[in-house]
XYZ file of C-alpha atoms in Angstrom:
246
model
C 65.368 -7.170 -102.204
C 62.684 -8.071 -99.650
C 59.960 -5.480 -99.065
C 60.859 -5.361 -95.377
C 64.477 -4.341 -95.976
C 65.422 -0.671 -95.858
C 68.595 -0.358 -97.972
C 69.918 2.667 -96.086
C 69.426 0.932 -92.725
C 71.149 -2.204 -94.027
C 74.185 -0.181 -95.143
C 74.593 1.300 -91.637
C 74.917 -2.094 -90.011
C 77.067 -3.589 -92.777
C 79.570 -0.795 -92.064
C 79.677 -1.649 -88.349
C 79.707 -5.461 -88.693
C 83.279 -6.167 -87.592
C 82.693 -4.483 -84.226
C 79.873 -6.735 -82.974
C 81.951 -8.555 -80.351
C 83.886 -5.533 -79.060
C 82.188 -4.623 -75.734
C 83.725 -1.149 -75.909
C 82.937 -0.579 -79.593
C 79.959 0.720 -81.524
C 77.689 -2.002 -80.141
C 78.525 -1.205 -76.534
C 74.865 -0.314 -75.801
C 73.758 -3.825 -76.810
C 76.504 -5.467 -74.747
C 75.317 -3.456 -71.748
C 71.657 -4.257 -72.423
C 72.176 -7.938 -73.217
C 71.953 -9.367 -69.644
C 68.653 -7.536 -69.137
C 67.299 -8.765 -72.481
C 68.325 -12.325 -71.656
C 66.671 -12.235 -68.237
C 63.402 -11.186 -69.842
C 63.617 -13.712 -72.692
C 64.489 -16.600 -70.379
C 61.617 -15.728 -68.052
C 59.044 -15.558 -70.838
C 60.165 -18.767 -72.536
C 60.332 -20.667 -69.242
C 56.730 -19.765 -68.389
C 55.342 -20.420 -71.877
C 57.047 -23.781 -72.379
C 57.040 -24.914 -68.729
C 60.815 -25.079 -68.406
C 63.024 -24.724 -65.325
C 65.204 -21.649 -65.974
C 67.732 -22.922 -63.409
C 68.348 -26.167 -65.300
C 71.686 -26.426 -67.170
C 69.988 -26.482 -70.605
C 66.377 -25.444 -69.969
C 65.422 -24.897 -73.606
C 66.637 -28.231 -74.980
C 64.597 -29.117 -78.058
C 63.084 -25.661 -78.631
C 63.490 -24.291 -82.136
C 64.395 -20.634 -81.773
C 64.857 -17.975 -84.450
C 66.746 -14.749 -83.825
C 65.699 -12.520 -86.717
C 68.053 -9.595 -87.301
C 70.608 -11.474 -85.217
C 73.556 -9.204 -85.969
C 76.775 -10.731 -84.691
C 74.989 -13.304 -82.540
C 74.873 -11.605 -79.129
C 71.614 -13.401 -78.280
C 72.093 -16.520 -80.410
C 75.127 -17.703 -78.487
C 73.676 -17.625 -74.952
C 70.412 -19.170 -76.180
C 72.391 -22.004 -77.808
C 74.240 -22.550 -74.526
C 70.842 -22.841 -72.831
C 69.959 -25.741 -75.124
C 67.845 -24.124 -77.843
C 68.235 -25.166 -81.466
C 69.105 -21.697 -82.750
C 68.788 -20.202 -86.206
C 70.173 -16.697 -86.633
C 69.132 -14.677 -89.662
C 70.291 -11.229 -90.743
C 69.924 -9.326 -94.003
C 73.499 -8.005 -93.667
C 75.854 -10.686 -94.990
C 78.835 -9.192 -93.156
C 77.015 -9.617 -89.838
C 76.471 -13.302 -90.583
C 80.131 -13.804 -91.474
C 81.175 -12.283 -88.130
C 78.584 -14.374 -86.236
C 79.705 -17.618 -87.893
C 83.363 -17.040 -87.083
C 82.637 -16.197 -83.462
C 80.347 -19.216 -82.988
C 83.059 -21.499 -84.392
C 85.571 -19.995 -81.960
C 83.124 -20.670 -79.103
C 82.438 -24.206 -80.432
C 78.712 -23.527 -80.725
C 76.412 -25.107 -83.311
C 74.232 -22.261 -84.616
C 72.541 -22.172 -88.020
C 73.418 -18.698 -89.318
C 71.929 -17.488 -92.589
C 72.021 -14.266 -94.578
C 68.393 -13.688 -95.472
C 64.970 -12.422 -94.446
C 61.806 -13.503 -92.675
C 60.059 -13.699 -96.044
C 62.684 -16.139 -97.349
C 62.217 -18.374 -94.314
C 58.451 -18.337 -94.860
C 58.970 -19.416 -98.457
C 60.969 -22.392 -97.158
C 58.139 -23.353 -94.802
C 60.312 -22.851 -91.713
C 58.498 -23.034 -88.358
C 59.828 -22.137 -84.892
C 58.722 -22.404 -81.268
C 60.021 -18.910 -80.528
C 61.097 -15.874 -82.531
C 63.331 -13.195 -81.051
C 62.784 -9.888 -82.805
C 65.024 -7.547 -80.855
C 65.776 -3.952 -81.869
C 64.908 -4.616 -85.520
C 61.394 -3.355 -86.257
C 62.425 0.320 -86.001
C 64.875 -0.227 -88.877
C 62.637 -1.927 -91.473
C 60.835 -0.297 -94.384
C 57.347 -1.635 -93.566
C 56.930 -2.660 -89.903
C 53.492 -4.242 -90.351
C 54.553 -6.342 -93.327
C 57.709 -7.387 -91.506
C 55.918 -8.398 -88.295
C 53.301 -10.332 -90.260
C 56.063 -12.290 -91.993
C 57.754 -13.020 -88.659
C 54.472 -14.130 -87.095
C 54.021 -16.608 -89.936
C 57.159 -18.400 -88.756
C 55.614 -19.351 -85.388
C 53.899 -22.625 -84.595
C 50.584 -22.417 -82.728
C 51.419 -21.759 -79.096
C 54.745 -20.243 -80.062
C 56.073 -16.909 -78.786
C 57.472 -13.851 -80.497
C 59.410 -11.426 -78.316
C 59.767 -8.007 -79.932
C 61.746 -5.096 -78.525
C 62.053 -1.595 -79.911
C 62.081 2.085 -78.883
C 59.080 4.202 -77.912
C 58.341 7.408 -79.849
C 58.160 10.436 -77.557
C 60.252 13.385 -76.416
C 62.120 11.320 -73.826
C 63.157 8.680 -76.357
C 64.491 11.405 -78.661
C 66.499 12.843 -75.769
C 67.806 9.465 -74.566
C 68.166 7.289 -77.674
C 69.285 9.924 -80.156
C 70.638 13.013 -78.372
C 72.109 11.046 -75.458
C 73.252 7.802 -77.090
C 74.349 9.178 -80.470
C 75.211 12.848 -80.002
C 76.492 13.116 -76.408
C 77.740 9.680 -75.289
C 78.591 8.639 -78.865
C 77.670 5.049 -78.089
C 76.356 4.769 -81.647
C 77.195 6.609 -84.882
C 74.947 9.573 -85.613
C 72.004 8.532 -87.741
C 71.811 4.957 -86.410
C 68.221 5.663 -85.375
C 65.499 7.815 -86.901
C 62.987 9.108 -84.353
C 60.103 9.026 -86.821
C 60.583 5.248 -87.148
C 60.179 4.638 -83.428
C 56.972 2.816 -82.445
C 54.794 3.269 -79.366
C 53.820 0.185 -77.295
C 50.165 0.550 -78.299
C 51.130 0.770 -81.972
C 53.315 -2.321 -81.682
C 50.612 -4.336 -79.936
C 48.135 -3.302 -82.635
C 50.542 -4.447 -85.359
C 51.073 -7.771 -83.586
C 47.317 -8.338 -83.371
C 46.939 -7.568 -87.084
C 49.730 -10.116 -87.681
C 47.559 -12.726 -85.916
C 49.296 -12.765 -82.528
C 47.975 -12.181 -79.008
C 50.081 -9.857 -76.812
C 50.741 -11.439 -73.407
C 53.219 -9.157 -71.678
C 55.080 -5.891 -72.077
C 57.893 -4.331 -70.110
C 60.495 -1.608 -70.275
C 64.274 -1.860 -70.305
C 65.368 1.049 -68.127
C 68.913 2.439 -67.990
C 70.300 3.782 -64.711
C 73.140 6.258 -65.438
C 74.319 6.130 -61.813
C 74.814 2.358 -61.613
C 75.518 2.164 -65.361
C 73.139 -0.785 -65.641
C 69.786 -1.841 -67.082
C 66.737 -3.267 -65.324
C 63.357 -4.637 -66.354
C 60.348 -2.481 -65.434
C 56.660 -3.231 -65.954
C 55.759 0.420 -65.376
C 58.354 2.396 -67.359
C 58.137 1.747 -71.109
C 59.093 5.304 -71.996
C 62.214 4.514 -74.061
C 63.337 0.904 -74.636
C 60.600 -1.713 -74.242
C 59.610 -5.246 -75.201
C 56.340 -7.049 -75.994
C 55.754 -10.806 -75.840
C 53.000 -12.208 -78.063
C 51.661 -15.696 -78.709
C 50.373 -17.347 -81.849
C 47.017 -18.695 -80.648
C 46.366 -22.437 -80.685
C 43.430 -23.365 -82.873
């Protein structure tokens, strides 16, 4: 087993695999968050690679990896936007679900059960790596991020989202989401594994990347929707980093 894989974390998501595409199921929080995540991802990729986000297939020709892809909630829209998508997840049941759904949607996505380390061993290289809501579940975040960074070409982007570690994130992501709203099974997250934005940026720099942007994903309980904020990174947040050229 790869050093980055936490066996207990893997078992949690294997158990929930069949529910990935149920918008009212255990992955409801991700279905709700997905439009906000996509807006951010599209904006960052469009700027970095000089693409028109309003074009029908703006990311045609870009090689994109979604590491920890789950059931493919990000892979599918990115494939529709023209990217050549590879989706990798350590949970084989997640990959089986993703493959079936992509076939039903008539999408060509390269899904694989595996790890970042395995891709590195193959010599795989990508223009962009999506690393969304994964790093807080791995055994060794620094080792994992370093492996992911090694999959980027010079000038490529890695977009990493996770959960901040503070009292508010405990109240919102664990007490609220797991205990009160029951959006996720209890124990899905461990507060001690949450990572602050400064810690994440430091890890990305150690991995050889240059942070370019960071933002928060903020939930509004009144409108029942998410928005991007460049001032509120208190719970869910994302960091974009580049592999320097030269």
